[in-house]
Amino acid sequence: IFININGNLLHRDEAKISVFDSGFLLGDGVWEGIRLHKSKLVFIEDHLKRLFASAEGISLKIPFTKKEIISQINKSLSINEMEDNIHIRLIISRGDKITPYQNPNANVGPVNFVIIPEYKKTDPSTYTNGLIIGRVKNIRPNDSILSPHFNTLSKLNCILASIEANKLGYDEGIMNDINGNISTCNSTNLFFIKNNQVITSTGEYCLNGITRSKAI
């Protein structure tokens, strides 16, 4: 697999980012997870719209157009000869720092732009055996902490929920919002079917999932 780092295509074993990168040091950046299905980038316009909205939400300037980003994605898919069952992780960090320090005034260069394409296909047994999910204690934040609508690299809240789920023997942890209502799972949006009705949260405290919006 070849990884795209700032437009350069590198073999997976050679793909590296500086230890002074904002994403590595502080989780300062945004990302999208995009599917390639039968040579089509699924809901790509929706994903890029959310990417730019998340970046704007954390005052991160993306110096590329949507067309340029799609071109780089296609460049990465082409060298890997990928057509189907592909998951693409698109990452943009605030770039390198002169020193490990929170304030963006310590940043010295342009953003770091990474595309990681991988073959990922659901285990067929999932469709017959299902998944085990259950409540965890970690909750989703509100806008005054960190907007849950921004798809940022700062995932510790969900990572801690995932760790708790692992300890409890769950595949996914159901997270409440700050009011004690069900919001989402730690890495996926959540729907229930009850009495022939499809039920989900208001969306106020969960990521504005692309697939979620299509389901609604």
PDB file of N, CA, C and O in Angstrom, residues 47-90:
ATOM      1  N   HIS A  47     -18.765  14.451   2.496  1.00  0.00           N
ATOM      2  CA  HIS A  47     -17.587  14.289   3.355  1.00  0.00           C
ATOM      3  C   HIS A  47     -16.702  15.534   3.309  1.00  0.00           C
ATOM      4  O   HIS A  47     -16.219  16.000   4.354  1.00  0.00           O
ATOM      5  N   LEU A  48     -16.487  16.080   2.122  1.00  0.00           N
ATOM      6  CA  LEU A  48     -15.626  17.255   2.017  1.00  0.00           C
ATOM      7  C   LEU A  48     -16.287  18.488   2.624  1.00  0.00           C
ATOM      8  O   LEU A  48     -15.612  19.338   3.205  1.00  0.00           O
ATOM      9  N   LYS A  49     -17.596  18.568   2.513  1.00  0.00           N
ATOM     10  CA  LYS A  49     -18.319  19.667   3.159  1.00  0.00           C
ATOM     11  C   LYS A  49     -18.125  19.607   4.667  1.00  0.00           C
ATOM     12  O   LYS A  49     -17.876  20.626   5.319  1.00  0.00           O
ATOM     13  N   ARG A  50     -18.207  18.400   5.244  1.00  0.00           N
ATOM     14  CA  ARG A  50     -18.005  18.253   6.689  1.00  0.00           C
ATOM     15  C   ARG A  50     -16.550  18.517   7.058  1.00  0.00           C
ATOM     16  O   ARG A  50     -16.261  19.110   8.104  1.00  0.00           O
ATOM     17  N   LEU A  51     -15.624  18.085   6.205  1.00  0.00           N
ATOM     18  CA  LEU A  51     -14.203  18.330   6.462  1.00  0.00           C
ATOM     19  C   LEU A  51     -13.925  19.818   6.599  1.00  0.00           C
ATOM     20  O   LEU A  51     -13.281  20.264   7.563  1.00  0.00           O
ATOM     21  N   PHE A  52     -14.417  20.611   5.650  1.00  0.00           N
ATOM     22  CA  PHE A  52     -14.179  22.055   5.675  1.00  0.00           C
ATOM     23  C   PHE A  52     -14.918  22.719   6.840  1.00  0.00           C
ATOM     24  O   PHE A  52     -14.418  23.673   7.430  1.00  0.00           O
ATOM     25  N   ALA A  53     -16.110  22.200   7.175  1.00  0.00           N
ATOM     26  CA  ALA A  53     -16.856  22.752   8.312  1.00  0.00           C
ATOM     27  C   ALA A  53     -16.124  22.474   9.621  1.00  0.00           C
ATOM     28  O   ALA A  53     -16.050  23.336  10.508  1.00  0.00           O
ATOM     29  N   SER A  54     -15.572  21.263   9.768  1.00  0.00           N
ATOM     30  CA  SER A  54     -14.810  20.918  10.969  1.00  0.00           C
ATOM     31  C   SER A  54     -13.565  21.789  11.072  1.00  0.00           C
ATOM     32  O   SER A  54     -13.223  22.280  12.152  1.00  0.00           O
ATOM     33  N   ALA A  55     -12.882  21.982   9.937  1.00  0.00           N
ATOM     34  CA  ALA A  55     -11.679  22.814   9.931  1.00  0.00           C
ATOM     35  C   ALA A  55     -12.001  24.254  10.318  1.00  0.00           C
ATOM     36  O   ALA A  55     -11.294  24.878  11.119  1.00  0.00           O
ATOM     37  N   GLU A  56     -13.089  24.779   9.772  1.00  0.00           N
ATOM     38  CA  GLU A  56     -13.505  26.136  10.121  1.00  0.00           C
ATOM     39  C   GLU A  56     -13.838  26.228  11.604  1.00  0.00           C
ATOM     40  O   GLU A  56     -13.540  27.236  12.258  1.00  0.00           O
ATOM     41  N   GLY A  57     -14.439  25.160  12.137  1.00  0.00           N
ATOM     42  CA  GLY A  57     -14.821  25.144  13.553  1.00  0.00           C
ATOM     43  C   GLY A  57     -13.642  25.223  14.498  1.00  0.00           C
ATOM     44  O   GLY A  57     -13.792  25.694  15.634  1.00  0.00           O
ATOM     45  N   ILE A  58     -12.470  24.749  14.039  1.00  0.00           N
ATOM     46  CA  ILE A  58     -11.285  24.832  14.898  1.00  0.00           C
ATOM     47  C   ILE A  58     -10.270  25.844  14.340  1.00  0.00           C
ATOM     48  O   ILE A  58      -9.091  25.806  14.700  1.00  0.00           O
ATOM     49  N   SER A  59     -10.745  26.741  13.482  1.00  0.00           N
ATOM     50  CA  SER A  59      -9.911  27.813  12.909  1.00  0.00           C
ATOM     51  C   SER A  59      -8.678  27.263  12.193  1.00  0.00           C
ATOM     52  O   SER A  59      -7.570  27.796  12.324  1.00  0.00           O
ATOM     53  N   LEU A  60      -8.888  26.188  11.439  1.00  0.00           N
ATOM     54  CA  LEU A  60      -7.815  25.592  10.649  1.00  0.00           C
ATOM     55  C   LEU A  60      -8.076  25.886   9.174  1.00  0.00           C
ATOM     56  O   LEU A  60      -9.112  25.498   8.635  1.00  0.00           O
ATOM     57  N   LYS A  61      -7.151  26.578   8.528  1.00  0.00           N
ATOM     58  CA  LYS A  61      -7.298  26.944   7.125  1.00  0.00           C
ATOM     59  C   LYS A  61      -6.787  25.807   6.244  1.00  0.00           C
ATOM     60  O   LYS A  61      -5.614  25.433   6.312  1.00  0.00           O
ATOM     61  N   ILE A  62      -7.682  25.229   5.421  1.00  0.00           N
ATOM     62  CA  ILE A  62      -7.280  24.201   4.469  1.00  0.00           C
ATOM     63  C   ILE A  62      -6.877  24.891   3.165  1.00  0.00           C
ATOM     64  O   ILE A  62      -7.713  25.530   2.520  1.00  0.00           O
ATOM     65  N   PRO A  63      -5.612  24.778   2.753  1.00  0.00           N
ATOM     66  CA  PRO A  63      -5.133  25.517   1.574  1.00  0.00           C
ATOM     67  C   PRO A  63      -5.369  24.786   0.256  1.00  0.00           C
ATOM     68  O   PRO A  63      -4.647  25.005  -0.714  1.00  0.00           O
ATOM     69  N   PHE A  64      -6.359  23.918   0.211  1.00  0.00           N
ATOM     70  CA  PHE A  64      -6.675  23.172  -1.001  1.00  0.00           C
ATOM     71  C   PHE A  64      -8.147  23.343  -1.336  1.00  0.00           C
ATOM     72  O   PHE A  64      -8.977  23.550  -0.450  1.00  0.00           O
ATOM     73  N   THR A  65      -8.468  23.232  -2.608  1.00  0.00           N
ATOM     74  CA  THR A  65      -9.873  23.198  -3.020  1.00  0.00           C
ATOM     75  C   THR A  65     -10.381  21.765  -2.905  1.00  0.00           C
ATOM     76  O   THR A  65      -9.582  20.815  -2.810  1.00  0.00           O
ATOM     77  N   LYS A  66     -11.691  21.604  -2.933  1.00  0.00           N
ATOM     78  CA  LYS A  66     -12.265  20.258  -2.907  1.00  0.00           C
ATOM     79  C   LYS A  66     -11.817  19.460  -4.121  1.00  0.00           C
ATOM     80  O   LYS A  66     -11.547  18.259  -4.029  1.00  0.00           O
ATOM     81  N   LYS A  67     -11.728  20.132  -5.262  1.00  0.00           N
ATOM     82  CA  LYS A  67     -11.290  19.465  -6.482  1.00  0.00           C
ATOM     83  C   LYS A  67      -9.855  18.960  -6.347  1.00  0.00           C
ATOM     84  O   LYS A  67      -9.531  17.834  -6.799  1.00  0.00           O
ATOM     85  N   GLU A  68      -8.995  19.732  -5.719  1.00  0.00           N
ATOM     86  CA  GLU A  68      -7.600  19.320  -5.519  1.00  0.00           C
ATOM     87  C   GLU A  68      -7.511  18.133  -4.571  1.00  0.00           C
ATOM     88  O   GLU A  68      -6.694  17.216  -4.777  1.00  0.00           O
ATOM     89  N   ILE A  69      -8.350  18.116  -3.550  1.00  0.00           N
ATOM     90  CA  ILE A  69      -8.346  16.996  -2.610  1.00  0.00           C
ATOM     91  C   ILE A  69      -8.806  15.714  -3.296  1.00  0.00           C
ATOM     92  O   ILE A  69      -8.198  14.647  -3.137  1.00  0.00           O
ATOM     93  N   ILE A  70      -9.863  15.810  -4.091  1.00  0.00           N
ATOM     94  CA  ILE A  70     -10.354  14.636  -4.824  1.00  0.00           C
ATOM     95  C   ILE A  70      -9.282  14.128  -5.778  1.00  0.00           C
ATOM     96  O   ILE A  70      -9.083  12.915  -5.934  1.00  0.00           O
ATOM     97  N   SER A  71      -8.562  15.036  -6.409  1.00  0.00           N
ATOM     98  CA  SER A  71      -7.483  14.661  -7.323  1.00  0.00           C
ATOM     99  C   SER A  71      -6.397  13.871  -6.593  1.00  0.00           C
ATOM    100  O   SER A  71      -5.887  12.862  -7.113  1.00  0.00           O
ATOM    101  N   GLN A  72      -6.050  14.309  -5.379  1.00  0.00           N
ATOM    102  CA  GLN A  72      -5.041  13.609  -4.595  1.00  0.00           C
ATOM    103  C   GLN A  72      -5.549  12.235  -4.137  1.00  0.00           C
ATOM    104  O   GLN A  72      -4.782  11.262  -4.077  1.00  0.00           O
ATOM    105  N   ILE A  73      -6.829  12.155  -3.805  1.00  0.00           N
ATOM    106  CA  ILE A  73      -7.416  10.861  -3.439  1.00  0.00           C
ATOM    107  C   ILE A  73      -7.332   9.904  -4.627  1.00  0.00           C
ATOM    108  O   ILE A  73      -6.898   8.747  -4.485  1.00  0.00           O
ATOM    109  N   ASN A  74      -7.727  10.378  -5.801  1.00  0.00           N
ATOM    110  CA  ASN A  74      -7.697   9.535  -7.003  1.00  0.00           C
ATOM    111  C   ASN A  74      -6.272   9.126  -7.363  1.00  0.00           C
ATOM    112  O   ASN A  74      -6.035   8.000  -7.829  1.00  0.00           O
ATOM    113  N   LYS A  75      -5.339  10.020  -7.140  1.00  0.00           N
ATOM    114  CA  LYS A  75      -3.918   9.723  -7.373  1.00  0.00           C
ATOM    115  C   LYS A  75      -3.467   8.571  -6.464  1.00  0.00           C
ATOM    116  O   LYS A  75      -2.741   7.657  -6.907  1.00  0.00           O
ATOM    117  N   SER A  76      -3.917   8.588  -5.231  1.00  0.00           N
ATOM    118  CA  SER A  76      -3.559   7.547  -4.264  1.00  0.00           C
ATOM    119  C   SER A  76      -4.207   6.217  -4.622  1.00  0.00           C
ATOM    120  O   SER A  76      -3.585   5.155  -4.482  1.00  0.00           O
ATOM    121  N   LEU A  77      -5.457   6.266  -5.082  1.00  0.00           N
ATOM    122  CA  LEU A  77      -6.158   5.044  -5.476  1.00  0.00           C
ATOM    123  C   LEU A  77      -5.543   4.439  -6.723  1.00  0.00           C
ATOM    124  O   LEU A  77      -5.435   3.215  -6.857  1.00  0.00           O
ATOM    125  N   SER A  78      -5.131   5.289  -7.635  1.00  0.00           N
ATOM    126  CA  SER A  78      -4.585   4.832  -8.916  1.00  0.00           C
ATOM    127  C   SER A  78      -3.292   4.048  -8.725  1.00  0.00           C
ATOM    128  O   SER A  78      -3.133   2.956  -9.278  1.00  0.00           O
ATOM    129  N   ILE A  79      -2.361   4.592  -7.929  1.00  0.00           N
ATOM    130  CA  ILE A  79      -1.086   3.902  -7.741  1.00  0.00           C
ATOM    131  C   ILE A  79      -1.270   2.573  -7.035  1.00  0.00           C
ATOM    132  O   ILE A  79      -0.499   1.627  -7.216  1.00  0.00           O
ATOM    133  N   ASN A  80      -2.336   2.482  -6.206  1.00  0.00           N
ATOM    134  CA  ASN A  80      -2.615   1.245  -5.474  1.00  0.00           C
ATOM    135  C   ASN A  80      -3.547   0.302  -6.246  1.00  0.00           C
ATOM    136  O   ASN A  80      -3.858  -0.790  -5.777  1.00  0.00           O
ATOM    137  N   GLU A  81      -3.994   0.761  -7.425  1.00  0.00           N
ATOM    138  CA  GLU A  81      -4.896  -0.028  -8.282  1.00  0.00           C
ATOM    139  C   GLU A  81      -6.125  -0.504  -7.492  1.00  0.00           C
ATOM    140  O   GLU A  81      -6.516  -1.661  -7.535  1.00  0.00           O
ATOM    141  N   MET A  82      -6.739   0.436  -6.789  1.00  0.00           N
ATOM    142  CA  MET A  82      -7.883   0.128  -5.932  1.00  0.00           C
ATOM    143  C   MET A  82      -9.197   0.500  -6.615  1.00  0.00           C
ATOM    144  O   MET A  82      -9.303   1.576  -7.206  1.00  0.00           O
ATOM    145  N   GLU A  83     -10.201  -0.380  -6.476  1.00  0.00           N
ATOM    146  CA  GLU A  83     -11.488  -0.142  -7.118  1.00  0.00           C
ATOM    147  C   GLU A  83     -12.691  -0.390  -6.213  1.00  0.00           C
ATOM    148  O   GLU A  83     -13.751   0.186  -6.432  1.00  0.00           O
ATOM    149  N   ASP A  84     -12.537  -1.251  -5.209  1.00  0.00           N
ATOM    150  CA  ASP A  84     -13.713  -1.633  -4.412  1.00  0.00           C
ATOM    151  C   ASP A  84     -13.278  -2.078  -3.019  1.00  0.00           C
ATOM    152  O   ASP A  84     -12.132  -2.486  -2.802  1.00  0.00           O
ATOM    153  N   ASN A  85     -14.244  -1.973  -2.056  1.00  0.00           N
ATOM    154  CA  ASN A  85     -14.001  -2.381  -0.663  1.00  0.00           C
ATOM    155  C   ASN A  85     -12.814  -1.632  -0.044  1.00  0.00           C
ATOM    156  O   ASN A  85     -11.977  -2.212   0.645  1.00  0.00           O
ATOM    157  N   ILE A  86     -12.774  -0.332  -0.310  1.00  0.00           N
ATOM    158  CA  ILE A  86     -11.661   0.495   0.170  1.00  0.00           C
ATOM    159  C   ILE A  86     -12.153   1.518   1.188  1.00  0.00           C
ATOM    160  O   ILE A  86     -13.191   2.147   0.999  1.00  0.00           O
ATOM    161  N   HIS A  87     -11.393   1.652   2.272  1.00  0.00           N
ATOM    162  CA  HIS A  87     -11.634   2.721   3.244  1.00  0.00           C
ATOM    163  C   HIS A  87     -10.478   3.706   3.143  1.00  0.00           C
ATOM    164  O   HIS A  87      -9.311   3.319   3.164  1.00  0.00           O
ATOM    165  N   ILE A  88     -10.805   4.984   3.009  1.00  0.00           N
ATOM    166  CA  ILE A  88      -9.809   6.045   2.859  1.00  0.00           C
ATOM    167  C   ILE A  88      -9.840   6.932   4.094  1.00  0.00           C
ATOM    168  O   ILE A  88     -10.883   7.510   4.423  1.00  0.00           O
ATOM    169  N   ARG A  89      -8.722   7.036   4.778  1.00  0.00           N
ATOM    170  CA  ARG A  89      -8.613   7.977   5.891  1.00  0.00           C
ATOM    171  C   ARG A  89      -7.893   9.219   5.382  1.00  0.00           C
ATOM    172  O   ARG A  89      -6.727   9.157   5.002  1.00  0.00           O
ATOM    173  N   LEU A  90      -8.615  10.329   5.351  1.00  0.00           N
ATOM    174  CA  LEU A  90      -8.089  11.618   4.918  1.00  0.00           C
ATOM    175  C   LEU A  90      -7.841  12.475   6.151  1.00  0.00           C
ATOM    176  O   LEU A  90      -8.762  12.705   6.945  1.00  0.00           O
TER     177      LEU A  90
END
